[in-house]
């Protein structure tokens, strides 16, 4: 039992319930017990002075690579959870492309066991679509779901076999889980290192055309329409993809999509002079693609902001650009980059919070993402006025691969509560003894 906690006079933003105003929030035994416009007087409660702070539902990240088992030098479930709560995330979905691949109940149970031992945030495993992520044979979906997986995905690799992809959508309907897809036609992306455009030409790098993503989105929307399943498009990055998802939603297809902070913040020019910290898959796109993502975040075409937190070691990035491993860490910079869209007038505060909370919860059918009475007391406190500079050396993640090192951001997480228990406060992890 976590007892009584009273968040006093903070600005509560709960988009699911249309709340945006000063409230008191009372938590009892790990659940939200009351949300009141009038000040509450509760005997025996731990009082958190939230004046000047935003009191938000805990953030939910649908796309995180925790690297355990197999690559614990880059990240462990414990260090990944520390990075999550430092960034205000109270729940993360752990991708299956670990070593061992999460294509069996054994690996799912290992992930859940490590997460329980960490005792910091909720970790929801994602199971593989195909055995070993090889794209040849479907994994045992029922076994994965029974063990605790909340979606299936071969993230990091596409399912090139259209028949296999179609069957995965059909089978997933039996379990009412989303099929999360990394959209890339390998015959189009080939050995490309960055997006097609003037920067690739200037640097003499092999280009990846946008059709490598857009063509796969088109294929999978056709398959979705035939099967009636649930399709979730990971790290959408192209203007053409956004246009098709928007049209598919208008026609009532059950498709959701996420965008990453690096894709809605940076364009291909961030590669500069072969900066491998700006190398990811999908690659950074052109400015018109960035603008399309921003518009889609604002109009609801994109449902969630997800980090695609992808830790890598120093040596993975200190190589020629073509040989650099794709991916950046993102859990600890997501809020500041999202709030930059608020400062730029792209998103309202409520819409920004929705994309980090209720949006991802709704897309995957996860608990949380709101602060109604009876909801899990997963709460993130934010100082919206705090200005800070990203310092990768201070990350709680084991890895430092970020293109945002040194960037000035406005808005930071001051406290994170999970199930009514304080797990992060003013720069310090509060680990359970």
Short mmCIF file of C-alpha atoms in Angstrom, two decimals:
data_model
loop_
_atom_site.label_atom_id
_atom_site.label_comp_id
_atom_site.label_asym_id
_atom_site.label_seq_id
_atom_site.Cartn_x
_atom_site.Cartn_y
_atom_site.Cartn_z
CA UNK A 1 0.00 0.00 0.00
CA UNK A 2 1.26 3.44 -0.90
CA UNK A 3 -1.03 5.39 1.48
CA UNK A 4 -2.29 8.87 0.80
CA UNK A 5 -0.62 11.42 -1.45
CA UNK A 6 -2.10 14.83 -2.19
CA UNK A 7 -0.88 16.81 -5.20
CA UNK A 8 -1.89 20.32 -4.26
CA UNK A 9 -2.86 23.13 -6.64
CA UNK A 10 -1.05 22.01 -9.76
CA UNK A 11 -2.28 22.55 -13.31
CA UNK A 12 -3.86 19.20 -14.12
CA UNK A 13 -3.89 18.38 -17.83
CA UNK A 14 -5.87 15.22 -18.55
CA UNK A 15 -6.86 15.27 -22.23
CA UNK A 16 -8.96 12.11 -22.03
CA UNK A 17 -11.35 13.82 -19.65
CA UNK A 18 -11.03 17.35 -20.98
CA UNK A 19 -9.40 18.71 -17.83
CA UNK A 20 -6.97 21.61 -18.02
CA UNK A 21 -6.98 23.69 -14.87
CA UNK A 22 -5.80 23.98 -11.29
CA UNK A 23 -6.86 20.98 -9.22
CA UNK A 24 -5.98 18.94 -6.18
CA UNK A 25 -5.36 15.27 -6.92
CA UNK A 26 -5.66 12.73 -4.14
CA UNK A 27 -4.03 9.33 -4.48
CA UNK A 28 -4.93 6.45 -2.24
CA UNK A 29 -3.28 3.02 -2.29
CA UNK A 30 -1.86 3.42 -5.76
CA UNK A 31 -5.02 4.71 -7.41
CA UNK A 32 -6.43 8.14 -8.16
CA UNK A 33 -9.03 8.72 -5.45
CA UNK A 34 -10.25 12.25 -6.18
CA UNK A 35 -9.65 15.18 -8.51
CA UNK A 36 -11.05 18.39 -7.09
CA UNK A 37 -11.26 22.01 -8.17
CA UNK A 38 -11.65 22.98 -4.52
CA UNK A 39 -8.69 22.55 -2.18
CA UNK A 40 -8.81 19.24 -0.31
CA UNK A 41 -7.98 18.78 3.35
CA UNK A 42 -6.89 15.21 3.97
CA UNK A 43 -5.53 14.13 7.31
CA UNK A 44 -2.38 12.06 7.15
CA UNK A 45 -1.67 12.60 3.47
CA UNK A 46 1.80 13.25 2.09
CA UNK A 47 1.40 16.65 0.47
CA UNK A 48 3.18 17.51 -2.77
CA UNK A 49 3.15 21.25 -3.47
CA UNK A 50 2.45 21.34 -7.21
CA UNK A 51 1.92 25.08 -7.63
CA UNK A 52 3.56 26.22 -10.86
CA UNK A 53 3.81 22.61 -12.04
CA UNK A 54 1.84 20.58 -14.54
CA UNK A 55 0.32 17.45 -13.02
CA UNK A 56 0.01 14.94 -15.84
CA UNK A 57 -0.85 11.32 -16.40
CA UNK A 58 2.38 9.31 -16.56
CA UNK A 59 3.85 9.17 -20.06
CA UNK A 60 3.63 5.95 -22.08
CA UNK A 61 6.27 5.07 -24.69
CA UNK A 62 5.21 2.46 -27.24
CA UNK A 63 8.68 1.99 -28.67
CA UNK A 64 11.77 1.36 -26.51
CA UNK A 65 14.80 -0.88 -26.94
CA UNK A 66 15.99 -2.06 -23.53
CA UNK A 67 18.71 -4.35 -25.00
CA UNK A 68 18.35 -7.03 -22.33
CA UNK A 69 18.86 -9.90 -22.81
CA UNK A 70 22.02 -9.93 -24.86
CA UNK A 71 23.41 -6.41 -25.09
CA UNK A 72 23.63 -5.35 -21.46
CA UNK A 73 26.70 -3.23 -22.24
CA UNK A 74 24.39 -0.79 -24.05
CA UNK A 75 21.40 -0.88 -21.71
CA UNK A 76 19.73 -3.11 -19.18
CA UNK A 77 16.12 -3.20 -18.20
CA UNK A 78 17.10 -1.47 -14.95
CA UNK A 79 19.04 1.36 -16.60
CA UNK A 80 16.40 1.72 -19.29
CA UNK A 81 13.72 2.03 -16.61
CA UNK A 82 15.82 4.67 -14.84
CA UNK A 83 16.02 6.65 -18.08
CA UNK A 84 12.28 6.21 -18.56
CA UNK A 85 11.19 7.61 -15.21
CA UNK A 86 13.75 10.43 -15.48
CA UNK A 87 11.97 11.36 -18.71
CA UNK A 88 8.53 11.16 -17.09
CA UNK A 89 7.58 7.79 -18.58
CA UNK A 90 5.71 5.44 -16.29
CA UNK A 91 5.25 2.70 -18.89
CA UNK A 92 7.29 1.49 -21.84
CA UNK A 93 6.81 -1.18 -24.50
CA UNK A 94 10.03 -3.18 -24.88
CA UNK A 95 10.94 -4.20 -28.41
CA UNK A 96 11.69 -7.87 -29.10
CA UNK A 97 14.90 -7.50 -31.16
CA UNK A 98 17.09 -8.47 -28.25
CA UNK A 99 19.67 -11.24 -28.27
CA UNK A 100 17.79 -13.60 -27.56
CA UNK A 101 14.86 -12.45 -29.69
CA UNK A 102 11.62 -12.27 -27.76
CA UNK A 103 9.78 -14.87 -29.82
CA UNK A 104 8.93 -17.20 -26.94
CA UNK A 105 7.28 -17.14 -23.53
CA UNK A 106 10.68 -17.86 -21.96
CA UNK A 107 12.14 -14.53 -23.10
CA UNK A 108 8.92 -12.63 -22.34
CA UNK A 109 8.95 -13.95 -18.80
CA UNK A 110 12.62 -13.00 -18.42
CA UNK A 111 11.86 -9.41 -19.47
CA UNK A 112 8.95 -9.23 -17.05
CA UNK A 113 11.05 -10.72 -14.25
CA UNK A 114 13.80 -8.14 -14.73
CA UNK A 115 11.22 -5.34 -14.84
CA UNK A 116 9.66 -6.50 -11.58
CA UNK A 117 13.10 -6.52 -10.00
CA UNK A 118 13.77 -2.96 -11.23
CA UNK A 119 10.53 -1.74 -9.62
CA UNK A 120 10.55 1.57 -11.40
CA UNK A 121 8.01 1.60 -14.23
CA UNK A 122 5.66 -0.67 -16.10
CA UNK A 123 7.40 -2.67 -18.83
CA UNK A 124 5.16 -4.23 -21.46
CA UNK A 125 6.97 -6.73 -23.69
CA UNK A 126 6.42 -6.82 -27.43
CA UNK A 127 6.72 -10.23 -29.07
CA UNK A 128 8.21 -10.94 -32.46
CA UNK A 129 5.99 -11.42 -35.50
CA UNK A 130 8.33 -14.05 -36.94
CA UNK A 131 10.65 -16.53 -35.31
CA UNK A 132 14.08 -15.01 -34.86
CA UNK A 133 12.90 -11.90 -36.75
CA UNK A 134 13.81 -13.82 -39.90
CA UNK A 135 10.58 -13.10 -41.74
CA UNK A 136 10.12 -16.74 -42.61
CA UNK A 137 7.72 -18.29 -40.08
CA UNK A 138 5.24 -16.78 -37.65
CA UNK A 139 6.15 -16.93 -33.98
CA UNK A 140 3.71 -18.56 -31.55
CA UNK A 141 1.44 -15.57 -31.10
CA UNK A 142 -0.88 -17.15 -28.54
CA UNK A 143 2.05 -18.17 -26.37
CA UNK A 144 3.49 -14.66 -26.49
CA UNK A 145 0.20 -13.02 -25.59
CA UNK A 146 -0.43 -15.46 -22.75
CA UNK A 147 3.02 -14.68 -21.38
CA UNK A 148 2.30 -10.94 -21.36
CA UNK A 149 3.12 -9.44 -24.76
CA UNK A 150 0.90 -6.50 -25.71
CA UNK A 151 1.72 -6.41 -29.42
CA UNK A 152 3.81 -8.17 -32.01
CA UNK A 153 6.49 -6.60 -34.16
CA UNK A 154 9.71 -7.39 -35.99
CA UNK A 155 10.83 -3.82 -35.32
CA UNK A 156 14.17 -3.05 -36.87
CA UNK A 157 13.21 -5.22 -39.81
CA UNK A 158 10.20 -5.26 -42.14
CA UNK A 159 8.13 -8.31 -42.89
CA UNK A 160 8.94 -8.45 -46.58
CA UNK A 161 6.76 -11.49 -47.25
CA UNK A 162 3.30 -10.04 -47.91
CA UNK A 163 1.53 -13.36 -47.35
CA UNK A 164 3.19 -13.74 -43.96
CA UNK A 165 2.25 -10.19 -43.05
CA UNK A 166 -1.34 -10.83 -44.06
CA UNK A 167 -1.52 -13.92 -41.87
CA UNK A 168 -0.04 -12.08 -38.92
CA UNK A 169 -2.82 -9.48 -39.18
CA UNK A 170 -5.42 -12.23 -39.40
CA UNK A 171 -4.10 -14.15 -36.38
CA UNK A 172 -3.66 -11.00 -34.32
CA UNK A 173 -7.40 -10.35 -34.58
CA UNK A 174 -7.93 -13.50 -32.49
CA UNK A 175 -6.04 -11.84 -29.63
CA UNK A 176 -7.12 -8.25 -30.32
CA UNK A 177 -3.55 -6.95 -30.33
CA UNK A 178 -1.91 -4.53 -32.76
CA UNK A 179 0.66 -5.59 -35.31
CA UNK A 180 3.39 -2.98 -35.14
CA UNK A 181 5.35 -2.55 -38.36
CA UNK A 182 8.72 -1.19 -39.36
CA UNK A 183 7.92 -0.05 -42.88
CA UNK A 184 10.87 -0.51 -45.19
CA UNK A 185 11.08 -2.18 -48.57
CA UNK A 186 14.59 -3.59 -48.48
CA UNK A 187 14.75 -3.80 -52.26
CA UNK A 188 14.35 -0.01 -52.36
CA UNK A 189 16.46 0.98 -49.35
CA UNK A 190 19.28 -1.36 -50.36
CA UNK A 191 22.60 -0.22 -48.93
CA UNK A 192 21.45 3.38 -48.57
CA UNK A 193 22.78 5.36 -45.63
CA UNK A 194 20.52 8.42 -45.51
CA UNK A 195 17.42 9.85 -47.12
CA UNK A 196 17.45 10.79 -50.77
CA UNK A 197 18.07 14.52 -51.25
CA UNK A 198 20.62 17.31 -51.56
CA UNK A 199 22.48 16.36 -48.37
CA UNK A 200 23.02 12.77 -49.52
CA UNK A 201 24.25 14.09 -52.86
CA UNK A 202 26.63 16.58 -51.22
CA UNK A 203 28.08 13.92 -48.92
CA UNK A 204 28.27 11.27 -51.60
CA UNK A 205 26.19 8.82 -49.57
CA UNK A 206 23.95 6.17 -51.09
CA UNK A 207 20.35 7.43 -50.77
CA UNK A 208 17.22 5.80 -49.40
CA UNK A 209 14.16 6.95 -51.37
CA UNK A 210 10.96 7.76 -49.47
CA UNK A 211 9.23 5.04 -51.48
CA UNK A 212 11.10 2.49 -49.34
CA UNK A 213 8.72 3.45 -46.53
CA UNK A 214 5.69 4.69 -48.43
CA UNK A 215 5.33 1.60 -50.61
CA UNK A 216 5.26 -0.66 -47.55
CA UNK A 217 2.70 1.53 -45.82
CA UNK A 218 0.52 1.25 -48.92
CA UNK A 219 0.90 -2.53 -49.01
CA UNK A 220 0.05 -2.98 -45.36
CA UNK A 221 -2.98 -0.73 -45.52
CA UNK A 222 -4.31 -2.89 -48.34
CA UNK A 223 -3.72 -5.99 -46.23
CA UNK A 224 -5.33 -4.32 -43.22
CA UNK A 225 -8.45 -3.52 -45.20
CA UNK A 226 -8.74 -7.16 -46.24
CA UNK A 227 -8.14 -8.66 -42.80
CA UNK A 228 -9.78 -6.16 -40.47
CA UNK A 229 -6.89 -6.38 -38.03
CA UNK A 230 -5.11 -3.64 -36.06
CA UNK A 231 -2.06 -2.06 -37.66
CA UNK A 232 0.35 0.24 -35.83
CA UNK A 233 2.94 2.03 -37.93
CA UNK A 234 6.15 2.65 -36.01
CA UNK A 235 8.31 5.76 -36.42
CA UNK A 236 6.41 7.14 -39.44
CA UNK A 237 8.67 9.60 -41.24
CA UNK A 238 7.47 10.47 -44.75
CA UNK A 239 4.94 12.96 -46.07
CA UNK A 240 3.51 10.28 -48.37
CA UNK A 241 3.04 7.83 -45.48
CA UNK A 242 1.21 10.45 -43.46
CA UNK A 243 -1.10 11.19 -46.36
CA UNK A 244 -2.06 7.52 -46.71
CA UNK A 245 -2.63 7.00 -42.99
CA UNK A 246 -4.84 10.07 -42.87
CA UNK A 247 -6.91 8.79 -45.78
CA UNK A 248 -7.11 5.29 -44.28
CA UNK A 249 -8.42 6.69 -41.01
CA UNK A 250 -11.05 8.65 -42.87
CA UNK A 251 -12.21 5.37 -44.37
CA UNK A 252 -12.41 3.80 -40.94
CA UNK A 253 -9.45 1.44 -41.05
CA UNK A 254 -8.07 0.41 -37.67
CA UNK A 255 -4.63 1.96 -38.12
CA UNK A 256 -2.57 3.95 -35.63
CA UNK A 257 0.81 5.61 -35.98
CA UNK A 258 3.60 7.04 -33.89
CA UNK A 259 6.26 9.67 -34.61
CA UNK A 260 9.59 10.13 -32.87
CA UNK A 261 10.96 13.42 -31.51
CA UNK A 262 14.01 13.17 -33.78
CA UNK A 263 11.85 12.82 -36.89
CA UNK A 264 9.57 15.76 -36.05
CA UNK A 265 12.50 17.93 -34.94
CA UNK A 266 15.42 17.30 -37.29
CA UNK A 267 15.74 17.08 -41.06
CA UNK A 268 18.47 15.50 -43.16
CA UNK A 269 20.76 18.52 -42.81
CA UNK A 270 21.39 17.45 -39.20
CA UNK A 271 23.77 14.84 -40.63
CA UNK A 272 26.10 17.80 -41.20
CA UNK A 273 29.54 16.38 -41.86
CA UNK A 274 28.83 12.68 -41.43
CA UNK A 275 27.52 12.89 -37.86
CA UNK A 276 26.62 9.30 -37.00
CA UNK A 277 24.49 10.50 -34.08
CA UNK A 278 22.07 11.66 -36.79
CA UNK A 279 21.98 8.19 -38.37
CA UNK A 280 18.83 6.22 -37.75
CA UNK A 281 16.34 4.02 -39.54
CA UNK A 282 14.10 5.39 -40.95
CA UNK A 283 16.56 8.15 -41.77
CA UNK A 284 16.06 11.81 -41.05
CA UNK A 285 13.94 13.14 -43.91
CA UNK A 286 13.52 16.41 -45.77
CA UNK A 287 12.01 19.53 -44.24
CA UNK A 288 8.67 18.96 -46.00
CA UNK A 289 8.43 15.56 -44.29
CA UNK A 290 9.13 17.16 -40.91
CA UNK A 291 6.36 19.67 -41.55
CA UNK A 292 3.98 16.87 -42.56
CA UNK A 293 4.66 15.03 -39.29
CA UNK A 294 4.00 18.18 -37.28
CA UNK A 295 0.71 18.74 -39.05
CA UNK A 296 -0.26 15.10 -38.50
CA UNK A 297 0.55 15.30 -34.78
CA UNK A 298 -1.71 18.32 -34.50
CA UNK A 299 -4.67 16.98 -36.50
CA UNK A 300 -4.76 13.51 -34.93
CA UNK A 301 -3.45 11.51 -37.87
CA UNK A 302 -0.56 10.45 -35.64
CA UNK A 303 -1.72 8.96 -32.35
CA UNK A 304 1.40 8.89 -30.22
CA UNK A 305 4.86 10.27 -29.69
CA UNK A 306 7.28 7.38 -29.17
CA UNK A 307 11.01 7.66 -28.66
CA UNK A 308 12.41 4.58 -30.45
CA UNK A 309 15.00 4.76 -27.64
CA UNK A 310 17.90 2.82 -29.16
CA UNK A 311 21.05 2.74 -27.01
CA UNK A 312 24.40 2.06 -28.68
CA UNK A 313 27.98 2.10 -27.51
CA UNK A 314 30.59 4.70 -28.40
CA UNK A 315 32.38 2.42 -30.85
CA UNK A 316 29.13 1.75 -32.70
CA UNK A 317 29.07 5.41 -33.71
CA UNK A 318 32.78 6.27 -34.02
CA UNK A 319 33.05 4.79 -37.49
CA UNK A 320 32.47 5.90 -41.07
CA UNK A 321 28.90 7.09 -41.57
CA UNK A 322 27.92 4.15 -43.75
CA UNK A 323 29.11 1.72 -41.07
CA UNK A 324 27.52 3.51 -38.12
CA UNK A 325 24.73 1.64 -36.37
CA UNK A 326 21.29 3.19 -36.66
CA UNK A 327 19.52 4.67 -33.67
CA UNK A 328 19.53 7.27 -30.91
CA UNK A 329 18.51 7.36 -27.27
CA UNK A 330 15.40 9.39 -26.56
CA UNK A 331 13.67 8.76 -23.25
CA UNK A 332 15.31 11.65 -21.42
CA UNK A 333 14.83 14.29 -24.12
CA UNK A 334 11.32 13.44 -25.37
CA UNK A 335 9.41 15.87 -23.17
CA UNK A 336 11.58 18.88 -23.95
CA UNK A 337 11.44 18.21 -27.69
CA UNK A 338 7.68 17.71 -27.55
CA UNK A 339 7.20 20.95 -25.65
CA UNK A 340 9.25 22.70 -28.33
CA UNK A 341 6.25 22.06 -30.59
CA UNK A 342 4.09 23.83 -28.02
CA UNK A 343 6.47 26.78 -27.91
CA UNK A 344 6.44 26.88 -31.73
CA UNK A 345 2.63 27.00 -31.77
CA UNK A 346 2.30 23.59 -33.47
CA UNK A 347 0.57 21.85 -30.55
CA UNK A 348 -1.52 23.03 -27.64
CA UNK A 349 -0.29 21.87 -24.21
CA UNK A 350 -3.27 19.50 -24.00
CA UNK A 351 -2.51 17.94 -27.41
CA UNK A 352 1.14 17.49 -26.51
CA UNK A 353 0.17 15.71 -23.30
CA UNK A 354 -2.37 13.56 -25.15
CA UNK A 355 0.31 12.34 -27.55
CA UNK A 356 2.43 11.21 -24.60
CA UNK A 357 -0.37 9.70 -22.50
CA UNK A 358 -3.87 8.89 -23.65
CA UNK A 359 -2.88 8.58 -27.30
CA UNK A 360 -0.44 5.69 -26.81
CA UNK A 361 -2.66 4.07 -24.16
CA UNK A 362 -5.60 4.05 -26.58
CA UNK A 363 -3.52 2.78 -29.50
CA UNK A 364 -2.39 -0.34 -27.62
CA UNK A 365 -5.25 -0.66 -25.12
CA UNK A 366 -2.92 -0.13 -22.16
CA UNK A 367 -3.91 0.93 -18.64
CA UNK A 368 -3.21 4.50 -17.58
CA UNK A 369 -2.83 7.59 -19.69
CA UNK A 370 -5.42 9.52 -17.65
CA UNK A 371 -6.22 10.61 -14.10
CA UNK A 372 -9.84 9.61 -13.58
CA UNK A 373 -10.89 8.23 -10.21
CA UNK A 374 -9.76 4.63 -10.04
CA UNK A 375 -6.99 5.05 -12.62
CA UNK A 376 -3.45 3.94 -11.74
CA UNK A 377 -1.69 6.69 -9.82
CA UNK A 378 0.97 7.07 -12.51
CA UNK A 379 1.72 10.78 -12.39
CA UNK A 380 4.35 13.03 -13.95
CA UNK A 381 5.07 16.50 -12.61
CA UNK A 382 6.55 18.98 -15.06
CA UNK A 383 8.07 22.41 -14.60
CA UNK A 384 7.06 23.98 -17.92
CA UNK A 385 9.28 27.03 -17.45
CA UNK A 386 12.55 25.31 -16.57
CA UNK A 387 15.26 25.79 -19.17
CA UNK A 388 18.07 23.29 -19.44
CA UNK A 389 20.76 22.08 -21.79
CA UNK A 390 20.96 18.44 -22.81
CA UNK A 391 24.08 16.86 -21.31
CA UNK A 392 24.42 13.28 -22.50
CA UNK A 393 26.96 12.53 -19.79
CA UNK A 394 24.21 12.97 -17.23
CA UNK A 395 21.80 10.51 -18.82
CA UNK A 396 20.57 7.64 -16.68
CA UNK A 397 20.68 5.49 -19.79
CA UNK A 398 23.91 3.56 -20.21
CA UNK A 399 24.35 5.06 -23.67
CA UNK A 400 25.04 8.59 -24.89
CA UNK A 401 24.13 8.43 -28.60
CA UNK A 402 22.02 11.51 -29.09
CA UNK A 403 22.03 14.21 -31.77
CA UNK A 404 20.66 16.67 -29.20
CA UNK A 405 23.66 16.98 -26.90
CA UNK A 406 24.00 20.63 -25.90
CA UNK A 407 20.56 21.65 -27.22
CA UNK A 408 18.64 24.09 -25.04
CA UNK A 409 15.18 22.86 -24.05
CA UNK A 410 12.36 24.37 -22.04
CA UNK A 411 10.30 22.20 -19.71
CA UNK A 412 11.54 19.37 -17.54
CA UNK A 413 10.26 16.52 -15.41
CA UNK A 414 10.53 17.23 -11.70
CA UNK A 415 8.84 14.13 -10.30
CA UNK A 416 7.57 10.79 -11.55
CA UNK A 417 5.18 8.62 -9.55
CA UNK A 418 4.26 5.04 -10.44
CA UNK A 419 1.36 3.39 -8.67
CA UNK A 420 1.41 6.14 -6.06
CA UNK A 421 5.11 5.63 -5.31
CA UNK A 422 7.73 8.30 -5.97
CA UNK A 423 10.37 6.90 -8.34
CA UNK A 424 12.08 10.08 -9.60
CA UNK A 425 12.47 13.44 -7.92
CA UNK A 426 14.52 16.49 -8.86
CA UNK A 427 17.19 14.64 -10.78
CA UNK A 428 17.42 11.60 -8.51
CA UNK A 429 16.10 8.08 -8.98
CA UNK A 430 14.13 6.88 -5.95
CA UNK A 431 14.75 3.16 -6.08
CA UNK A 432 12.88 0.79 -3.81
CA UNK A 433 14.92 -0.88 -1.09
#
